[in-house]
């Protein structure tokens, strides 16, 4: 792919990974890419205001009471209308339909707070502590139809301390997530430019 990479970020809540990606683009750390839109499936997501403050178009598309396929169709249409060619999930709490995945083949990324394939799904940090893991971390991966099971793009290890709580471990992992996500997108976009 040549030309500008247009990124659509999907969030459901706080949006700190989204902010990390937006700031990486705005600082020029991801040349040739820009965030075209931030979409939330939750009207109240705090990340919507954070995106607007950074001059990014936001679009709430509420999921409640709607079938996954109908909601996904509207999200895909909004992304396509804005010329989005790379989708980044950032705390997006809805599993994508196969139709959504087919609309962006190998162009949907997610960040997960564990070293996949360990601890997929919800509460990854709690799972790591419950298993007595000594090392956890975060993973950026392609999204396919499995739950957090798509091919891995980048990972970073984070040590687990004996006295960690879910909160302290999550905070230590989150700091690495922000860095890793921007780095992974930058390397993917760089590869795009060589094609
Ligand atoms: C992050 O831990 C991310 O790995 C997971 O959900 C959390 C979202 O946090 N998928 P934020 O909304 O990016 O602050």
PDB file of C-alpha atoms and ligand atoms in Angstrom:
ATOM      1  CA  UNK A   1       0.000   0.000   0.000  1.00  0.00           C
ATOM      2  CA  UNK A   2       1.284   3.448  -0.797  1.00  0.00           C
ATOM      3  CA  UNK A   3       0.131   6.875   0.317  1.00  0.00           C
ATOM      4  CA  UNK A   4      -1.149   7.998   3.646  1.00  0.00           C
ATOM      5  CA  UNK A   5      -2.244   5.328   6.100  1.00  0.00           C
ATOM      6  CA  UNK A   6      -5.547   6.376   7.633  1.00  0.00           C
ATOM      7  CA  UNK A   7      -6.149   4.867  11.027  1.00  0.00           C
ATOM      8  CA  UNK A   8      -9.503   4.337  12.717  1.00  0.00           C
ATOM      9  CA  UNK A   9      -9.337   3.647  16.456  1.00  0.00           C
ATOM     10  CA  UNK A  10     -12.164   1.844  18.259  1.00  0.00           C
ATOM     11  CA  UNK A  11     -12.588   2.357  22.002  1.00  0.00           C
ATOM     12  CA  UNK A  12     -15.111   1.573  24.724  1.00  0.00           C
ATOM     13  CA  UNK A  13     -13.736   3.455  27.724  1.00  0.00           C
ATOM     14  CA  UNK A  14     -10.768   5.363  29.094  1.00  0.00           C
ATOM     15  CA  UNK A  15      -8.847   5.429  25.829  1.00  0.00           C
ATOM     16  CA  UNK A  16      -5.293   5.744  27.128  1.00  0.00           C
ATOM     17  CA  UNK A  17      -3.906   3.518  24.342  1.00  0.00           C
ATOM     18  CA  UNK A  18      -5.846   5.602  21.823  1.00  0.00           C
ATOM     19  CA  UNK A  19      -4.260   8.770  23.239  1.00  0.00           C
ATOM     20  CA  UNK A  20      -0.823   7.141  23.053  1.00  0.00           C
ATOM     21  CA  UNK A  21      -1.403   6.352  19.352  1.00  0.00           C
ATOM     22  CA  UNK A  22      -2.768   9.819  18.563  1.00  0.00           C
ATOM     23  CA  UNK A  23       0.202  11.470  20.280  1.00  0.00           C
ATOM     24  CA  UNK A  24       2.655   9.222  18.440  1.00  0.00           C
ATOM     25  CA  UNK A  25       1.155  10.320  15.085  1.00  0.00           C
ATOM     26  CA  UNK A  26       0.999  13.967  16.112  1.00  0.00           C
ATOM     27  CA  UNK A  27       4.646  13.894  17.275  1.00  0.00           C
ATOM     28  CA  UNK A  28       5.732  12.454  13.937  1.00  0.00           C
ATOM     29  CA  UNK A  29       6.780   9.114  15.442  1.00  0.00           C
ATOM     30  CA  UNK A  30       4.613   7.310  12.863  1.00  0.00           C
ATOM     31  CA  UNK A  31       5.423   9.049   9.595  1.00  0.00           C
ATOM     32  CA  UNK A  32       2.880   8.838   6.809  1.00  0.00           C
ATOM     33  CA  UNK A  33      -0.034   7.896   9.072  1.00  0.00           C
ATOM     34  CA  UNK A  34      -2.830   9.832  10.690  1.00  0.00           C
ATOM     35  CA  UNK A  35      -5.762   9.056  12.935  1.00  0.00           C
ATOM     36  CA  UNK A  36      -8.860   9.684  10.821  1.00  0.00           C
ATOM     37  CA  UNK A  37     -11.517   8.948  13.449  1.00  0.00           C
ATOM     38  CA  UNK A  38     -12.076   7.556  16.939  1.00  0.00           C
ATOM     39  CA  UNK A  39     -15.261   5.504  17.275  1.00  0.00           C
ATOM     40  CA  UNK A  40     -16.732   4.387  20.598  1.00  0.00           C
ATOM     41  CA  UNK A  41     -19.495   1.846  21.132  1.00  0.00           C
ATOM     42  CA  UNK A  42     -20.213   3.537  24.489  1.00  0.00           C
ATOM     43  CA  UNK A  43     -21.679   7.036  24.471  1.00  0.00           C
ATOM     44  CA  UNK A  44     -20.077   7.848  27.821  1.00  0.00           C
ATOM     45  CA  UNK A  45     -16.530   6.675  27.007  1.00  0.00           C
ATOM     46  CA  UNK A  46     -14.039   9.085  28.599  1.00  0.00           C
ATOM     47  CA  UNK A  47     -11.749   8.591  25.620  1.00  0.00           C
ATOM     48  CA  UNK A  48     -14.138  10.503  23.326  1.00  0.00           C
ATOM     49  CA  UNK A  49     -13.381  13.813  25.048  1.00  0.00           C
ATOM     50  CA  UNK A  50      -9.657  13.001  25.140  1.00  0.00           C
ATOM     51  CA  UNK A  51      -9.699  12.463  21.352  1.00  0.00           C
ATOM     52  CA  UNK A  52     -11.668  15.660  20.688  1.00  0.00           C
ATOM     53  CA  UNK A  53      -9.213  17.647  22.827  1.00  0.00           C
ATOM     54  CA  UNK A  54      -6.498  16.448  20.478  1.00  0.00           C
ATOM     55  CA  UNK A  55      -8.421  17.576  17.402  1.00  0.00           C
ATOM     56  CA  UNK A  56      -9.547  14.123  16.286  1.00  0.00           C
ATOM     57  CA  UNK A  57     -13.009  13.483  14.870  1.00  0.00           C
ATOM     58  CA  UNK A  58     -15.055  11.314  17.228  1.00  0.00           C
ATOM     59  CA  UNK A  59     -18.088   9.221  16.491  1.00  0.00           C
ATOM     60  CA  UNK A  60     -20.133   7.418  19.137  1.00  0.00           C
ATOM     61  CA  UNK A  61     -22.004   4.471  17.624  1.00  0.00           C
ATOM     62  CA  UNK A  62     -23.934   2.964  20.500  1.00  0.00           C
ATOM     63  CA  UNK A  63     -24.022  -0.803  20.689  1.00  0.00           C
ATOM     64  CA  UNK A  64     -26.678  -1.263  23.343  1.00  0.00           C
ATOM     65  CA  UNK A  65     -29.762  -3.036  22.140  1.00  0.00           C
ATOM     66  CA  UNK A  66     -28.355  -3.729  18.691  1.00  0.00           C
ATOM     67  CA  UNK A  67     -27.312  -6.954  17.042  1.00  0.00           C
ATOM     68  CA  UNK A  68     -23.568  -7.304  16.546  1.00  0.00           C
ATOM     69  CA  UNK A  69     -23.840  -7.507  12.746  1.00  0.00           C
ATOM     70  CA  UNK A  70     -25.990  -4.391  12.469  1.00  0.00           C
ATOM     71  CA  UNK A  71     -23.736  -2.403  14.766  1.00  0.00           C
ATOM     72  CA  UNK A  72     -20.614  -3.650  12.992  1.00  0.00           C
ATOM     73  CA  UNK A  73     -22.049  -2.714   9.597  1.00  0.00           C
ATOM     74  CA  UNK A  74     -22.516   0.862  10.729  1.00  0.00           C
ATOM     75  CA  UNK A  75     -18.994   1.009  12.192  1.00  0.00           C
ATOM     76  CA  UNK A  76     -17.456  -0.448   9.003  1.00  0.00           C
ATOM     77  CA  UNK A  77     -19.404   2.021   6.831  1.00  0.00           C
ATOM     78  CA  UNK A  78     -18.202   4.949   8.963  1.00  0.00           C
ATOM     79  CA  UNK A  79     -14.587   3.742   8.690  1.00  0.00           C
ATOM     80  CA  UNK A  80     -14.805   3.215   4.926  1.00  0.00           C
ATOM     81  CA  UNK A  81     -16.440   6.636   4.400  1.00  0.00           C
ATOM     82  CA  UNK A  82     -13.385   8.195   6.025  1.00  0.00           C
ATOM     83  CA  UNK A  83     -10.917   6.217   3.915  1.00  0.00           C
ATOM     84  CA  UNK A  84      -9.648   4.213   6.890  1.00  0.00           C
ATOM     85  CA  UNK A  85      -7.225   1.458   5.866  1.00  0.00           C
ATOM     86  CA  UNK A  86      -5.927   0.367   9.281  1.00  0.00           C
ATOM     87  CA  UNK A  87      -8.142  -0.296  12.306  1.00  0.00           C
ATOM     88  CA  UNK A  88      -6.697  -0.262  15.832  1.00  0.00           C
ATOM     89  CA  UNK A  89      -8.755  -1.662  18.687  1.00  0.00           C
ATOM     90  CA  UNK A  90      -7.838   0.061  21.937  1.00  0.00           C
ATOM     91  CA  UNK A  91      -9.886  -1.248  24.835  1.00  0.00           C
ATOM     92  CA  UNK A  92     -12.790  -2.012  22.484  1.00  0.00           C
ATOM     93  CA  UNK A  93     -14.944  -4.387  24.486  1.00  0.00           C
ATOM     94  CA  UNK A  94     -16.893  -6.000  21.662  1.00  0.00           C
ATOM     95  CA  UNK A  95     -15.867  -9.088  19.678  1.00  0.00           C
ATOM     96  CA  UNK A  96     -15.926  -8.268  15.959  1.00  0.00           C
ATOM     97  CA  UNK A  97     -18.223 -10.124  13.563  1.00  0.00           C
ATOM     98  CA  UNK A  98     -16.694 -12.096  10.699  1.00  0.00           C
ATOM     99  CA  UNK A  99     -18.136  -9.505   8.326  1.00  0.00           C
ATOM    100  CA  UNK A 100     -16.164  -6.745  10.049  1.00  0.00           C
ATOM    101  CA  UNK A 101     -12.955  -8.806   9.927  1.00  0.00           C
ATOM    102  CA  UNK A 102     -13.492  -9.572   6.233  1.00  0.00           C
ATOM    103  CA  UNK A 103     -13.933  -5.863   5.487  1.00  0.00           C
ATOM    104  CA  UNK A 104     -10.328  -5.148   6.611  1.00  0.00           C
ATOM    105  CA  UNK A 105      -8.257  -8.259   5.843  1.00  0.00           C
ATOM    106  CA  UNK A 106      -5.032  -8.256   7.913  1.00  0.00           C
ATOM    107  CA  UNK A 107      -5.678  -4.620   8.733  1.00  0.00           C
ATOM    108  CA  UNK A 108      -7.137  -4.848  12.245  1.00  0.00           C
ATOM    109  CA  UNK A 109      -4.864  -4.732  15.295  1.00  0.00           C
ATOM    110  CA  UNK A 110      -5.523  -5.160  19.001  1.00  0.00           C
ATOM    111  CA  UNK A 111      -3.518  -4.676  22.180  1.00  0.00           C
ATOM    112  CA  UNK A 112      -3.905  -7.125  25.036  1.00  0.00           C
ATOM    113  CA  UNK A 113      -2.443  -6.891  28.563  1.00  0.00           C
ATOM    114  CA  UNK A 114      -0.682 -10.278  28.716  1.00  0.00           C
ATOM    115  CA  UNK A 115       1.907 -12.271  26.824  1.00  0.00           C
ATOM    116  CA  UNK A 116      -0.478 -14.118  24.517  1.00  0.00           C
ATOM    117  CA  UNK A 117      -1.319 -16.948  24.086  1.00  0.00           C
ATOM    118  CA  UNK A 118      -1.321 -16.862  27.913  1.00  0.00           C
ATOM    119  CA  UNK A 119      -4.336 -15.255  29.544  1.00  0.00           C
ATOM    120  CA  UNK A 120      -6.645 -14.272  26.660  1.00  0.00           C
ATOM    121  CA  UNK A 121     -10.041 -12.719  27.363  1.00  0.00           C
ATOM    122  CA  UNK A 122     -11.116 -10.532  30.245  1.00  0.00           C
ATOM    123  CA  UNK A 123      -9.051  -9.721  33.343  1.00  0.00           C
ATOM    124  CA  UNK A 124      -5.723 -10.827  31.912  1.00  0.00           C
ATOM    125  CA  UNK A 125      -3.771  -9.212  34.754  1.00  0.00           C
ATOM    126  CA  UNK A 126      -5.962 -10.950  37.367  1.00  0.00           C
ATOM    127  CA  UNK A 127      -5.433 -14.256  35.531  1.00  0.00           C
ATOM    128  CA  UNK A 128      -1.649 -13.739  35.582  1.00  0.00           C
ATOM    129  CA  UNK A 129      -1.670 -13.095  39.348  1.00  0.00           C
ATOM    130  CA  UNK A 130      -3.997 -16.041  40.017  1.00  0.00           C
ATOM    131  CA  UNK A 131      -1.576 -18.365  38.179  1.00  0.00           C
ATOM    132  CA  UNK A 132       1.433 -17.005  40.034  1.00  0.00           C
ATOM    133  CA  UNK A 133       3.056 -15.868  36.782  1.00  0.00           C
ATOM    134  CA  UNK A 134       6.448 -14.265  37.389  1.00  0.00           C
ATOM    135  CA  UNK A 135       6.492 -12.478  34.057  1.00  0.00           C
ATOM    136  CA  UNK A 136       3.571 -11.012  32.178  1.00  0.00           C
ATOM    137  CA  UNK A 137       3.439  -8.221  29.631  1.00  0.00           C
ATOM    138  CA  UNK A 138       1.495  -7.011  26.635  1.00  0.00           C
ATOM    139  CA  UNK A 139       0.897  -8.107  23.057  1.00  0.00           C
ATOM    140  CA  UNK A 140      -0.085  -6.362  19.828  1.00  0.00           C
ATOM    141  CA  UNK A 141      -1.686  -8.847  17.443  1.00  0.00           C
ATOM    142  CA  UNK A 142      -3.767  -9.073  14.301  1.00  0.00           C
ATOM    143  CA  UNK A 143      -7.456  -9.628  14.952  1.00  0.00           C
ATOM    144  CA  UNK A 144      -9.039 -12.725  13.519  1.00  0.00           C
ATOM    145  CA  UNK A 145     -12.119 -14.682  14.505  1.00  0.00           C
ATOM    146  CA  UNK A 146     -10.543 -16.157  17.633  1.00  0.00           C
ATOM    147  CA  UNK A 147     -10.546 -14.418  21.008  1.00  0.00           C
ATOM    148  CA  UNK A 148      -7.163 -12.675  21.287  1.00  0.00           C
ATOM    149  CA  UNK A 149      -5.721 -15.482  19.150  1.00  0.00           C
ATOM    150  CA  UNK A 150      -4.578 -13.784  15.924  1.00  0.00           C
ATOM    151  CA  UNK A 151      -0.924 -13.686  14.776  1.00  0.00           C
ATOM    152  CA  UNK A 152       1.372 -11.784  17.133  1.00  0.00           C
ATOM    153  CA  UNK A 153       3.059  -8.620  15.871  1.00  0.00           C
ATOM    154  CA  UNK A 154       4.952  -7.389  18.954  1.00  0.00           C
ATOM    155  CA  UNK A 155       5.296  -8.211  22.632  1.00  0.00           C
ATOM    156  CA  UNK A 156       6.918  -6.733  25.691  1.00  0.00           C
ATOM    157  CA  UNK A 157       7.626  -8.566  28.948  1.00  0.00           C
ATOM    158  CA  UNK A 158       6.815  -6.987  32.318  1.00  0.00           C
ATOM    159  CA  UNK A 159       7.947  -8.506  35.637  1.00  0.00           C
ATOM    160  CA  UNK A 160       5.342  -9.459  38.243  1.00  0.00           C
ATOM    161  CA  UNK A 161       6.233  -8.582  41.870  1.00  0.00           C
ATOM    162  CA  UNK A 162       5.257 -10.734  44.833  1.00  0.00           C
ATOM    163  CA  UNK A 163       3.243  -7.897  46.321  1.00  0.00           C
ATOM    164  CA  UNK A 164       1.488  -6.861  43.095  1.00  0.00           C
ATOM    165  CA  UNK A 165      -2.248  -6.251  43.079  1.00  0.00           C
ATOM    166  CA  UNK A 166      -4.339  -6.183  39.909  1.00  0.00           C
ATOM    167  CA  UNK A 167      -4.028  -2.391  40.022  1.00  0.00           C
ATOM    168  CA  UNK A 168      -0.245  -2.191  40.391  1.00  0.00           C
ATOM    169  CA  UNK A 169       0.406  -4.876  37.771  1.00  0.00           C
ATOM    170  CA  UNK A 170      -2.102  -3.293  35.352  1.00  0.00           C
ATOM    171  CA  UNK A 171      -0.420   0.099  35.703  1.00  0.00           C
ATOM    172  CA  UNK A 172       3.041  -1.355  35.054  1.00  0.00           C
ATOM    173  CA  UNK A 173       1.778  -3.212  31.973  1.00  0.00           C
ATOM    174  CA  UNK A 174      -0.217  -0.220  30.711  1.00  0.00           C
ATOM    175  CA  UNK A 175       2.867   1.999  30.588  1.00  0.00           C
ATOM    176  CA  UNK A 176       4.469  -0.569  28.266  1.00  0.00           C
ATOM    177  CA  UNK A 177       1.281  -0.968  26.200  1.00  0.00           C
ATOM    178  CA  UNK A 178       1.374   2.703  25.245  1.00  0.00           C
ATOM    179  CA  UNK A 179       4.908   2.438  23.973  1.00  0.00           C
ATOM    180  CA  UNK A 180       4.521  -0.934  22.285  1.00  0.00           C
ATOM    181  CA  UNK A 181       1.327  -0.084  20.393  1.00  0.00           C
ATOM    182  CA  UNK A 182       2.848   3.029  18.816  1.00  0.00           C
ATOM    183  CA  UNK A 183       6.020   1.111  17.968  1.00  0.00           C
ATOM    184  CA  UNK A 184       4.082  -1.763  16.359  1.00  0.00           C
ATOM    185  CA  UNK A 185       1.928   0.578  14.274  1.00  0.00           C
ATOM    186  CA  UNK A 186       5.015   2.522  13.188  1.00  0.00           C
ATOM    187  CA  UNK A 187       6.749  -0.635  11.978  1.00  0.00           C
ATOM    188  CA  UNK A 188       3.652  -1.878  10.161  1.00  0.00           C
ATOM    189  CA  UNK A 189       3.161   1.468   8.426  1.00  0.00           C
ATOM    190  CA  UNK A 190       6.844   1.549   7.459  1.00  0.00           C
ATOM    191  CA  UNK A 191       6.423  -1.860   5.819  1.00  0.00           C
ATOM    192  CA  UNK A 192       3.401  -0.492   3.935  1.00  0.00           C
ATOM    193  CA  UNK A 193       5.586   2.166   2.406  1.00  0.00           C
ATOM    194  CA  UNK A 194       7.996  -0.374   0.990  1.00  0.00           C
ATOM    195  CA  UNK A 195       5.281  -2.266  -0.907  1.00  0.00           C
TER     196      UNK A 195
HETATM  197  C1  LIG B   1      -5.821  -2.039  28.011  1.00  0.00           C
HETATM  198  O1  LIG B   1      -5.231  -2.716  29.096  1.00  0.00           O
HETATM  199  C2  LIG B   1      -5.797  -2.909  26.783  1.00  0.00           C
HETATM  200  O2  LIG B   1      -4.708  -3.766  26.714  1.00  0.00           O
HETATM  201  C3  LIG B   1      -7.064  -3.722  26.958  1.00  0.00           C
HETATM  202  O3  LIG B   1      -7.993  -2.847  27.521  1.00  0.00           O
HETATM  203  C4  LIG B   1      -7.317  -1.807  28.233  1.00  0.00           C
HETATM  204  C5  LIG B   1      -7.776  -0.532  27.641  1.00  0.00           C
HETATM  205  O4  LIG B   1      -7.255   0.604  28.303  1.00  0.00           O
HETATM  206  N1  LIG B   1      -7.468  -4.287  25.688  1.00  0.00           N
HETATM  207  P1  LIG B   1      -7.359   2.030  27.617  1.00  0.00           P
HETATM  208  O5  LIG B   1      -8.847   2.267  27.332  1.00  0.00           O
HETATM  209  O6  LIG B   1      -6.540   2.017  26.379  1.00  0.00           O
HETATM  210  O7  LIG B   1      -6.854   2.994  28.644  1.00  0.00           O
END
